[in-house]
Coordinates of C-alpha atoms and ligand atoms in Angstrom, one line a residue:
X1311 CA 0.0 0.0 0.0
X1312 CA 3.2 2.5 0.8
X1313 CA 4.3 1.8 -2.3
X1314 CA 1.6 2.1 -4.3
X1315 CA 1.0 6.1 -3.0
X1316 CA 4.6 6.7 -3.5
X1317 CA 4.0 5.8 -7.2
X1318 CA 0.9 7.9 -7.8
X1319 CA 2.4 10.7 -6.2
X1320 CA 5.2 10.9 -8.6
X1321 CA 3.0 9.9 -11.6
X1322 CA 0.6 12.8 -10.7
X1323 CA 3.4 15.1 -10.3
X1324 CA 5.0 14.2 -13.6
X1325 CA 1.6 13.9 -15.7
X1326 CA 0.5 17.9 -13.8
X1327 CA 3.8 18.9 -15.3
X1328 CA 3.5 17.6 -18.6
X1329 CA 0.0 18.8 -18.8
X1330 CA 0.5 22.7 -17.4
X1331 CA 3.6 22.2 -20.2
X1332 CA 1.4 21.4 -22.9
X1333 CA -1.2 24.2 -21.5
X1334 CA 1.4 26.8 -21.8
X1335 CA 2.0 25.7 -25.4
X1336 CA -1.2 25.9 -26.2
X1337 CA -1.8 29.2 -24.7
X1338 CA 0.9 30.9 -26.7
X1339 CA -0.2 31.8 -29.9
X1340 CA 3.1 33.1 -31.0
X1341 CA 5.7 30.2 -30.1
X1342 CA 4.4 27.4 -30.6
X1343 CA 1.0 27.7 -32.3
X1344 CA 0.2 28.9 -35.3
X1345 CA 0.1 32.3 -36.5
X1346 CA -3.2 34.7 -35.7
X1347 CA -2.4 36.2 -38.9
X1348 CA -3.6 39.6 -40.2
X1349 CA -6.7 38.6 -42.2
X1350 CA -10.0 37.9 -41.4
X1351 CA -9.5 34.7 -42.8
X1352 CA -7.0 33.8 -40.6
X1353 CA -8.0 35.0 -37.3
X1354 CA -11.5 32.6 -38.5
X1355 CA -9.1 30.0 -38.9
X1356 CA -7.1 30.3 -36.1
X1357 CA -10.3 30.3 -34.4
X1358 CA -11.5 26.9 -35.6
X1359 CA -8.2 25.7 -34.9
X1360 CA -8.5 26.1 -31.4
X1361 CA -12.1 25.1 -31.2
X1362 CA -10.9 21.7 -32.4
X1363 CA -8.0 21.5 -30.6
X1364 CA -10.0 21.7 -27.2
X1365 CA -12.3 19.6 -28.7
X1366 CA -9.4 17.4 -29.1
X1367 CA -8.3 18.1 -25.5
X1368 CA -11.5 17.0 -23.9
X1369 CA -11.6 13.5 -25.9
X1370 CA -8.1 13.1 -24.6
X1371 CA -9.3 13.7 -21.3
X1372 CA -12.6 11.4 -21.5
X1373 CA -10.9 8.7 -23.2
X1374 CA -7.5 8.4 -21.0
X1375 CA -9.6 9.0 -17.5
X1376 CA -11.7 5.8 -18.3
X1377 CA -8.9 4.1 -19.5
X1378 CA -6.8 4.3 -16.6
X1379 CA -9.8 3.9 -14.3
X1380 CA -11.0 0.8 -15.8
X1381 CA -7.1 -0.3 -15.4
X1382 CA -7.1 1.2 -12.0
X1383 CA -10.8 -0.3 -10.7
X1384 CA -10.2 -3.4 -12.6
X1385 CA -7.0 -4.6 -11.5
X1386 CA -6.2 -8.4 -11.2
X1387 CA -5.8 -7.7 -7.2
X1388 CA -9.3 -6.7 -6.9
X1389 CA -10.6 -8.9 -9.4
X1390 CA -8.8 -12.0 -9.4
X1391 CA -11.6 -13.6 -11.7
X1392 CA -12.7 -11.6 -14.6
X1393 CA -16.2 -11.2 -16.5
X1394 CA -16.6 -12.7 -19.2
X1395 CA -19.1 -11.0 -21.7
X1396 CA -18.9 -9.8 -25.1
X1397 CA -20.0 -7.9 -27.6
X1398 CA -22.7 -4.6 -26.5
X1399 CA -25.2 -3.2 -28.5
X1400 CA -25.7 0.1 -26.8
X1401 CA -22.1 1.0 -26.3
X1402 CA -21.4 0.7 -30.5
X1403 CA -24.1 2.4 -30.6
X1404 CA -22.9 5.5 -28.3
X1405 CA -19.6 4.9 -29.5
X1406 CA -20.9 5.6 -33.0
X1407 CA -23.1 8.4 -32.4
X1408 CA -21.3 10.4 -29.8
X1409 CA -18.3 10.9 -32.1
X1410 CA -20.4 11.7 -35.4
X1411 CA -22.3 14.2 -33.3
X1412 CA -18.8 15.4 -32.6
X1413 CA -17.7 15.8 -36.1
X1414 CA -20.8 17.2 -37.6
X1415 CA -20.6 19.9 -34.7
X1416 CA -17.0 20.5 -36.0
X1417 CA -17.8 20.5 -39.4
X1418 CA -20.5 23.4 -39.5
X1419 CA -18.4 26.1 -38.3
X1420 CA -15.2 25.1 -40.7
X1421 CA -17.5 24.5 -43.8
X1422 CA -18.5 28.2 -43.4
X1423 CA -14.5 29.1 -43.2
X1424 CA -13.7 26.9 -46.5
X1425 CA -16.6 28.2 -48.7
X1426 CA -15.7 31.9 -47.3
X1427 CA -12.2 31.1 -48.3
X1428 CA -13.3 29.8 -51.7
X1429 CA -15.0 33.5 -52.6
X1430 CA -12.7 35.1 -54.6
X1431 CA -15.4 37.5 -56.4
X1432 CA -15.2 41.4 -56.6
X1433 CA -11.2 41.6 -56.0
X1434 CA -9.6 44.8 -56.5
X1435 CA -6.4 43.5 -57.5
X1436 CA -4.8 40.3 -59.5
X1437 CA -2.0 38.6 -59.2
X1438 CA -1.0 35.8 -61.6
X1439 CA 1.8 33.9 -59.5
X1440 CA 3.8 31.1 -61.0
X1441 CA 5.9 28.9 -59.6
X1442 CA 9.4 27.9 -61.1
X1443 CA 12.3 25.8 -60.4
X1444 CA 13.1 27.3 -57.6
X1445 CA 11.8 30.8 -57.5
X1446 CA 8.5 32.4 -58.1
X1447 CA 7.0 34.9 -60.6
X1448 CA 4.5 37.3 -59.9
X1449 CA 2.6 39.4 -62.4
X1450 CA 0.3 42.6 -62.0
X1451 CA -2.5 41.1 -64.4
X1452 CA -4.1 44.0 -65.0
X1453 CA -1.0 46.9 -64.2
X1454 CA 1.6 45.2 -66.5
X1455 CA 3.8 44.8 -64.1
X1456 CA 6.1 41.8 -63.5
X1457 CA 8.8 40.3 -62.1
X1458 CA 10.9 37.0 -60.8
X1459 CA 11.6 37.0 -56.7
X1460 CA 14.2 34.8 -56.1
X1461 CA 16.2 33.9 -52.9
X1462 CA 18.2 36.7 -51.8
X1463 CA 21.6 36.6 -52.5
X1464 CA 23.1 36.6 -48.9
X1465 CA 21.1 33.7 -48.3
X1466 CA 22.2 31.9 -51.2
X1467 CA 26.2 33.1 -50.6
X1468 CA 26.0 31.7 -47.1
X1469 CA 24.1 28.1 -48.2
X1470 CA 26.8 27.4 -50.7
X1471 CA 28.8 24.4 -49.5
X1472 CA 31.5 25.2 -47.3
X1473 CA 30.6 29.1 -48.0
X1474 CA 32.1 29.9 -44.8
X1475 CA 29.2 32.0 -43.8
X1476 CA 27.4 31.2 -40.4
X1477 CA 23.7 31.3 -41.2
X1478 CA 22.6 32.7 -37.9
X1479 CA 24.9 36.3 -39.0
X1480 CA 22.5 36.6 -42.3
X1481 CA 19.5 38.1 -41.4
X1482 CA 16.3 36.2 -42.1
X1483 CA 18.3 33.9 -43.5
X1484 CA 16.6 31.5 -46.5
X1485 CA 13.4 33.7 -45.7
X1486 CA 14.4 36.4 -47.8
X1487 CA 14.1 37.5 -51.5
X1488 CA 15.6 40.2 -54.2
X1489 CA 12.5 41.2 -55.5
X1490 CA 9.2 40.9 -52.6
X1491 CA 5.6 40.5 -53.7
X1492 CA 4.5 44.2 -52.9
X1493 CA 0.8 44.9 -52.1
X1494 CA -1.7 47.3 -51.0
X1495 CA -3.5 47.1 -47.6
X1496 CA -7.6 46.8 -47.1
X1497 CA -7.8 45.8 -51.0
X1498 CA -9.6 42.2 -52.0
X1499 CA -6.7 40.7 -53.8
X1500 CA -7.5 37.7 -55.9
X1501 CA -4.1 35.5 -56.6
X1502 CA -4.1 33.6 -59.3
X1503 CA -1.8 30.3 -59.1
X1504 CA 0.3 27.6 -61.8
X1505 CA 3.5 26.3 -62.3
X1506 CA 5.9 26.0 -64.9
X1507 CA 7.4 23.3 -64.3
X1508 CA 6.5 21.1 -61.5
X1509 CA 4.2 21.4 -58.6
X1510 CA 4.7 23.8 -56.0
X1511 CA 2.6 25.6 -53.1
X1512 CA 2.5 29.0 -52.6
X1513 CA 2.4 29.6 -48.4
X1514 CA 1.9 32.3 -46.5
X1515 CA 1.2 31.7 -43.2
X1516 CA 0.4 35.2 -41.4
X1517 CA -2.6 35.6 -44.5
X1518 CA -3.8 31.7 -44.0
X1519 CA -3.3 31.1 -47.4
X1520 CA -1.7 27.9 -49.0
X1521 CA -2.3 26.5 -52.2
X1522 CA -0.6 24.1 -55.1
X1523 CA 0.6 25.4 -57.9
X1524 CA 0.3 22.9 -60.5
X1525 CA 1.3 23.2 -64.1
X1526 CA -1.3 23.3 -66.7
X1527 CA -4.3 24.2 -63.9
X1528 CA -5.0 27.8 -62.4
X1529 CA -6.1 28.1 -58.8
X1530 CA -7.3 30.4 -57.4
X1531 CA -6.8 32.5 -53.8
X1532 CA -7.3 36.0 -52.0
X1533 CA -6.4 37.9 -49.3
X1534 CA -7.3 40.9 -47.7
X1535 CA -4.6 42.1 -45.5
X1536 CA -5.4 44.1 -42.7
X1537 CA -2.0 45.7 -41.7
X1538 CA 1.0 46.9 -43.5
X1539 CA 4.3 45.0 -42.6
X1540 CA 6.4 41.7 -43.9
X1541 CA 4.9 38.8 -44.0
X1542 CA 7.1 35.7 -44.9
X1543 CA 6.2 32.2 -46.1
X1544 CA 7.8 29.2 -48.4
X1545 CA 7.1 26.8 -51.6
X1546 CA 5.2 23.8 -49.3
X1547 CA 5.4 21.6 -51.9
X1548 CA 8.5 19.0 -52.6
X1549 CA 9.8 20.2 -55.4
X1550 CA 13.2 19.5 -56.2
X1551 CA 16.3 20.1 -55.2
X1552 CA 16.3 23.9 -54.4
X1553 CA 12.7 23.4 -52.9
X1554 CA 13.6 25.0 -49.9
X1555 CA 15.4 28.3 -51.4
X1556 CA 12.4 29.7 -52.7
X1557 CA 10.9 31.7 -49.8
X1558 CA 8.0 34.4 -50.4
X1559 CA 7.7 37.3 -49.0
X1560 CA 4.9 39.8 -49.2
X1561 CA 5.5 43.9 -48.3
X1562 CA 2.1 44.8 -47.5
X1563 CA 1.8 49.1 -47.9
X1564 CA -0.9 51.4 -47.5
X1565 CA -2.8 51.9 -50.8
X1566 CA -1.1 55.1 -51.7
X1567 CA 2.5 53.4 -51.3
X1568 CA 1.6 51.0 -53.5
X1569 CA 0.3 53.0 -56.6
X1570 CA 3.7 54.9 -56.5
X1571 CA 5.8 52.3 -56.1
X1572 CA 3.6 50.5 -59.2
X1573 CA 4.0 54.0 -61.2
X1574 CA 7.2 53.6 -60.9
X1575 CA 7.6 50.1 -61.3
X1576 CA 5.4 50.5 -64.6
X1577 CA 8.0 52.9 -66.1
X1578 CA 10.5 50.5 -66.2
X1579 CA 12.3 51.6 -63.3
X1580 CA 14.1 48.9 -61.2
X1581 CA 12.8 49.3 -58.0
X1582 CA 15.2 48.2 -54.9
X1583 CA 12.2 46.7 -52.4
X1584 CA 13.2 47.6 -49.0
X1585 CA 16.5 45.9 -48.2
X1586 CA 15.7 42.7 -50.2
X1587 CA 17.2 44.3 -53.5
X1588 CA 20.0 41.9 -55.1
X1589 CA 21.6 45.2 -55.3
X1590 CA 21.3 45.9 -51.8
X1591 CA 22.5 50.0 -52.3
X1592 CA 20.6 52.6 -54.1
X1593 CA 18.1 52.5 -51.1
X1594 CA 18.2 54.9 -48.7
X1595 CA 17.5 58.6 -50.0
X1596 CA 14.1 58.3 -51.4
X1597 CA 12.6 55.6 -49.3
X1598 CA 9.3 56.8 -48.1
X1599 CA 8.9 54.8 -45.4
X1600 CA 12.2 54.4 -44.0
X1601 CA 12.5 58.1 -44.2
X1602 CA 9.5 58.7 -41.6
X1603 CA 10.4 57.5 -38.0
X1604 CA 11.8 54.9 -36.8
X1605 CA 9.0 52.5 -35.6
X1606 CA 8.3 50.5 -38.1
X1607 CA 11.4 49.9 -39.1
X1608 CA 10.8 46.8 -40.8
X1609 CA 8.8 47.6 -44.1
X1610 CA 10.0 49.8 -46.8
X1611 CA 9.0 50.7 -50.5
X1612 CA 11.7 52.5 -51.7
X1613 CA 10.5 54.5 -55.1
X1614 CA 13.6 56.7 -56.1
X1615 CA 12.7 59.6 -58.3
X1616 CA 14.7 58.9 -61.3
X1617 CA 15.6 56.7 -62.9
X1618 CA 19.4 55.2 -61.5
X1619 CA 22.6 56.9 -64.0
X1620 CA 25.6 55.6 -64.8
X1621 CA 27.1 53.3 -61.7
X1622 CA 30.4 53.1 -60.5
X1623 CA 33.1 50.2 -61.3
X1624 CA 33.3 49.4 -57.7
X1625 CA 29.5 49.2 -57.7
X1626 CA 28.6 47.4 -60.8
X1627 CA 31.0 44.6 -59.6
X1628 CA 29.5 44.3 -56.2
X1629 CA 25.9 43.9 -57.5
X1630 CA 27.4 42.0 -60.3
X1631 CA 28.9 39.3 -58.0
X1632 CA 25.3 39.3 -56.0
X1633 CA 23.5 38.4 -59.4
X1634 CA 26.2 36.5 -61.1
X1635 CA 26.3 34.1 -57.8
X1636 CA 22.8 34.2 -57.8
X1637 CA 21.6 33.2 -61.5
X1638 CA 23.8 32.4 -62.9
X1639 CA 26.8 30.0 -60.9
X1640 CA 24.4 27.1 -60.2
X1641 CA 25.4 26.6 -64.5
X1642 CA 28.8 28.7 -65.0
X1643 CA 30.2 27.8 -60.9
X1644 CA 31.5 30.5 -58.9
X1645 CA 34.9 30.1 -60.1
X1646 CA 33.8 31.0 -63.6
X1647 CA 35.1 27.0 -64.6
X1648 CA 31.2 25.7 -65.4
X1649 CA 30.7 22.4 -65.7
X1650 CA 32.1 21.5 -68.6
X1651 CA 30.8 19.7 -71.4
X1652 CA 27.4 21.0 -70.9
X1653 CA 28.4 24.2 -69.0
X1654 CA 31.0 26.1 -70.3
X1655 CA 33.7 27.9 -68.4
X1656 CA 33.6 31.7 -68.9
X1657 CA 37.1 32.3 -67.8
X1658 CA 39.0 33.0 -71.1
X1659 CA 35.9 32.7 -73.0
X1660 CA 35.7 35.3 -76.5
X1661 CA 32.1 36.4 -76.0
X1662 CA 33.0 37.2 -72.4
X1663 CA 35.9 39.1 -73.6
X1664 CA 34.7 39.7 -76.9
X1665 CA 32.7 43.2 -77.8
X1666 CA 30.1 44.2 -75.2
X1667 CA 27.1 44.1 -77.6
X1668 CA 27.7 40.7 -78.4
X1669 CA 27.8 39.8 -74.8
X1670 CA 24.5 41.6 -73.7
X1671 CA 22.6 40.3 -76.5
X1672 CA 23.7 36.6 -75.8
X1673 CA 22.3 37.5 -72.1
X1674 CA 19.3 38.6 -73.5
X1675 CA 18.4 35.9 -75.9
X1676 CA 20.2 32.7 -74.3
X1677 CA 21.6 30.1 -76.3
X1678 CA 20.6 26.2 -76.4
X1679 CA 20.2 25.3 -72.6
X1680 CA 21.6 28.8 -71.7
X1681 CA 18.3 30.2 -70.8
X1682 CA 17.3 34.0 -71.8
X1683 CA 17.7 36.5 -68.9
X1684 CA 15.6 39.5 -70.6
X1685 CA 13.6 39.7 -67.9
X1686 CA 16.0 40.9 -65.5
X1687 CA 16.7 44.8 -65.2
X1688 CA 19.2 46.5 -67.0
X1689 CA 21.3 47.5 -63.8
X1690 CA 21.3 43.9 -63.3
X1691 CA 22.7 42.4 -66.5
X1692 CA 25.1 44.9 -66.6
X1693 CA 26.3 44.5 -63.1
X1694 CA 26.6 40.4 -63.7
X1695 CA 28.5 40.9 -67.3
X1696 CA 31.0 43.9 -65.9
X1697 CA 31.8 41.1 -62.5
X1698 CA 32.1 38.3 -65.4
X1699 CA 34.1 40.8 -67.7
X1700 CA 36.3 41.6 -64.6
X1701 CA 36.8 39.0 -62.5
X1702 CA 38.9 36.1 -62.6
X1703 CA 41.7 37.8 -63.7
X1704 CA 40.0 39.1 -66.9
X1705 CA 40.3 42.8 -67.8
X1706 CA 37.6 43.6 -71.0
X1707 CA 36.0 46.9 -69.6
X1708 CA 32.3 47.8 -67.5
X1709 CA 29.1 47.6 -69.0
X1710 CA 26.2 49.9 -68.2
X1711 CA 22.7 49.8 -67.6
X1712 CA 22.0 51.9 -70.4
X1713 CA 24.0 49.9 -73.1
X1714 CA 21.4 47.6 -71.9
X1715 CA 18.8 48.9 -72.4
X1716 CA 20.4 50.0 -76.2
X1717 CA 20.2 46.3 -77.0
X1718 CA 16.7 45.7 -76.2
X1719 CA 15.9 47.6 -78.4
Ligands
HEC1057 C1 20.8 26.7 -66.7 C2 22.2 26.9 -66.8 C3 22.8 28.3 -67.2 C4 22.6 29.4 -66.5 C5 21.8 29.6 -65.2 C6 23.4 30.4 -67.1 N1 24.0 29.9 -68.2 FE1 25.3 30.8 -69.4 N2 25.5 29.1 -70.6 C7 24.8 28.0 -70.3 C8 25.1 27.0 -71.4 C9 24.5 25.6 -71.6 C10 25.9 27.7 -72.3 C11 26.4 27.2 -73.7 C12 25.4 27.6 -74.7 C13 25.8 27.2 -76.1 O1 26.7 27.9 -76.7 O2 25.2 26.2 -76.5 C14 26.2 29.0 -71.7 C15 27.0 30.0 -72.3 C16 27.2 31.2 -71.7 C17 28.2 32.2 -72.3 C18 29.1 32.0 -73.4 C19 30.3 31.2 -73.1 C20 31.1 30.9 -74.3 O3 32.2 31.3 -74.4 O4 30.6 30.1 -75.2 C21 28.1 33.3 -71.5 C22 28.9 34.6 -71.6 C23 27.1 33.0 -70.4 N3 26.6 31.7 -70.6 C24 26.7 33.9 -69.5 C25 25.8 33.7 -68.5 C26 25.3 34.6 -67.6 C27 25.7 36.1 -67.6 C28 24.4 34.0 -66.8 C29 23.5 34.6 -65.7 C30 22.8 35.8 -66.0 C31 24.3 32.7 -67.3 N4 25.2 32.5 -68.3 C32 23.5 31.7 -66.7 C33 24.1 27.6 -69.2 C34 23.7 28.6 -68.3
CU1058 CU1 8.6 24.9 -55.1

């Protein structure tokens, strides 16, 4: 009998700690839960989520208590002989219709969420997103406006194999892009989702929003965020070997933000977003945001008022590295060597250290299973072919952004 209380004492005490543990947990949206988000979409669904999990809770409590006191009231001690009966009509029965009861009372309140979820009628805004091994494209359907957002490039610099750099130094590091997915606050925005290739999920978890994005198909998706700041998310689909270095990440601005930085954007003007630029300079002057004070320091459209002039040497290579290590070394390899036969090296090569023109256009165009880069900016393609026309020891003069844009036309 001593015994026996010892025991229970320290299996109460363990099973009260465990318990007030996985209380806390629960009770703290922010650490281990999921997000609240900043929709009413999401606060719905954070909502249900709960309801279910004390749902959840309260079976777990029902079901264990009579399970360990039928092991308890039951034991062989006190019952040396057991009944013997089988088989009861009334307890399948309960046992059937308690828990439908159960799920049909869980069910009403989540079917309104989904068919809410599934109303993507009178939006405001459209967004054609595509996903891409491994980064995503987003398109302004009705404002002309695109662009790529890929991994930014600190991030990819410090994943490299043996790259030296200590993850935890980079700064939201692998949840960062170049170019973020910018949008306007209060506005119905309808997203509209496929893939080029294979099948990925666009995520967001602070906007409850998660979807495939399957090649061929186009689903569908909306949002109506509530309040401006950075909202991060990932491709949640298995996509291939870079699946997990193509993070999303939406800048949500108030309204006004948003139509200057698309005026701007529309004009053909590169616009650094914030400090997720692959250039990663050019910000600071004629940021809005960052310019007023300091308390949201996070977000930050910056819409510079012309259009960038001729850059630097010293600059052009720096960016140049950035986008050269980021689109184009998983082909050519940081050392410039490729991957030869199918990728060839660039050091020594005569169209890297052949006339300019020549150079630009093969950027532009692509060749074979060198893919076409006109999408980038000019700023960009002429930082990435000055660092290839000046690094490893070669020596065949800058390029600039408006040479460029020359041979575009
Ligand atoms: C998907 C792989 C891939 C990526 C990414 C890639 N290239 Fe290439 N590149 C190739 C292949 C393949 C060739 C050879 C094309 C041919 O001539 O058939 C090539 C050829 C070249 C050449 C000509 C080399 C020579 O002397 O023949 C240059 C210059 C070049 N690429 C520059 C770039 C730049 C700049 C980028 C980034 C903006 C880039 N490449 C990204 C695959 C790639
Ligand atoms: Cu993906």
């Amino acid at each position: 009998m001593v015994k026996w209380k010892q025991g229970s004492r320290w299996v109460c005490g363990i099973g009260l700690i465990f318990s007030g543990a996985a209380l806390g947990a629960a009770y703290d949206p922010g650490h281990w839960n999921m997000p609240v988000g900043v929709t009413d979409i999401s606060r719905e669904v954070f909502a249900r989520h709960m309801l279910i999990f004390w749902v959840c809770v309260a079976i777990g409590v029902v079901v264990f208590g009579f399970m360990f006191y039928s092991v308890f009231a039951h034991r062989r001690s006190r019952h040396p002989r057991p009944a013997h009966f089988h088989e009861s009509t009334t307890v399948e029965i309960i046992w059937t219709i308690i828990p439908f009861v159960i799920l049909v009372i869980m069910a009403i309140p989540a079917a309104g969420t989904l068919i809410k979820m599934e109303d993507a009628r009178n939006s405001e805004l459209s967004v054609k997103i595509t996903g891409y091994q491994w980064k995503w494209h987003y398109d302004y359907v009705d404002q002309g406006v695109n662009f790529f957002s890929t991994l930014h490039a600190d991030s990819n610099r410090a994943r490299q194999l043996n790259s030296g750099i200590d993850p935890r130094s980079v700064p939201n590091y692998l949840l960062e892009v170049d170019h973020r997915l910018v949008l306007p606050v209060g506005k119905k925005i309808r997203f509209l989702l496929t893939a080029n290739d294979v099948i990925h999920a666009w995520w967001v978890p602070d906007l409850a929003v998660k979807k495939d994005a399957v090649p061929g198909f186009i689903n569908e998706l909306w949002t109506r965020i509530e309040r401006p700041g950075l909202y991060r998310g990932v491709c949640a689909e298995l996509c291939g070997r870079d699946h997990g270095f193509m993070p999303i990440v939406v800048e949500a601005v108030e309204p006004d933000v948003f139509e200057k930085w698309l005026a701007a954007k529309k004009t053909g003007q590169d616009l650094p977003v914030g400090r997720g630029s692959a250039a990663g300079t050019q910000v600071a002057a004629a940021d809005p945001v960052s310019a007023a004070p300091k308390e949201k320091p996070v977000p930050s459209v910056a819409v510079p008022a012309v259009k960038p002039a001729d850059l630097s040497k010293d600059e052009l290579m720096k960016q140049g590295e950035n986008v050269y290590n980021t689109l184009c070394g998983a082909c050519h390899q940081a050392t410039g060597q490729g991957l030869p036969p199918t990728f060839p090296a660039l050091v020594g090569s005569k169209i890297v250290n052949g006339p300019a023109e020549a150079h630009i256009r093969h950027t532009l165009k692509g060749k074979n299973l060198m893919p076409p880069f006109a999408h980038l900016s000019d700023a960009d393609i002429a930082a990435a072919l000055t660092y290839e026309r000046n690094a490893w020891g070669h020596d065949a003069g800058i390029v600039q952004p408006a040479a460029v844009a020359a041979a575009r036309k």
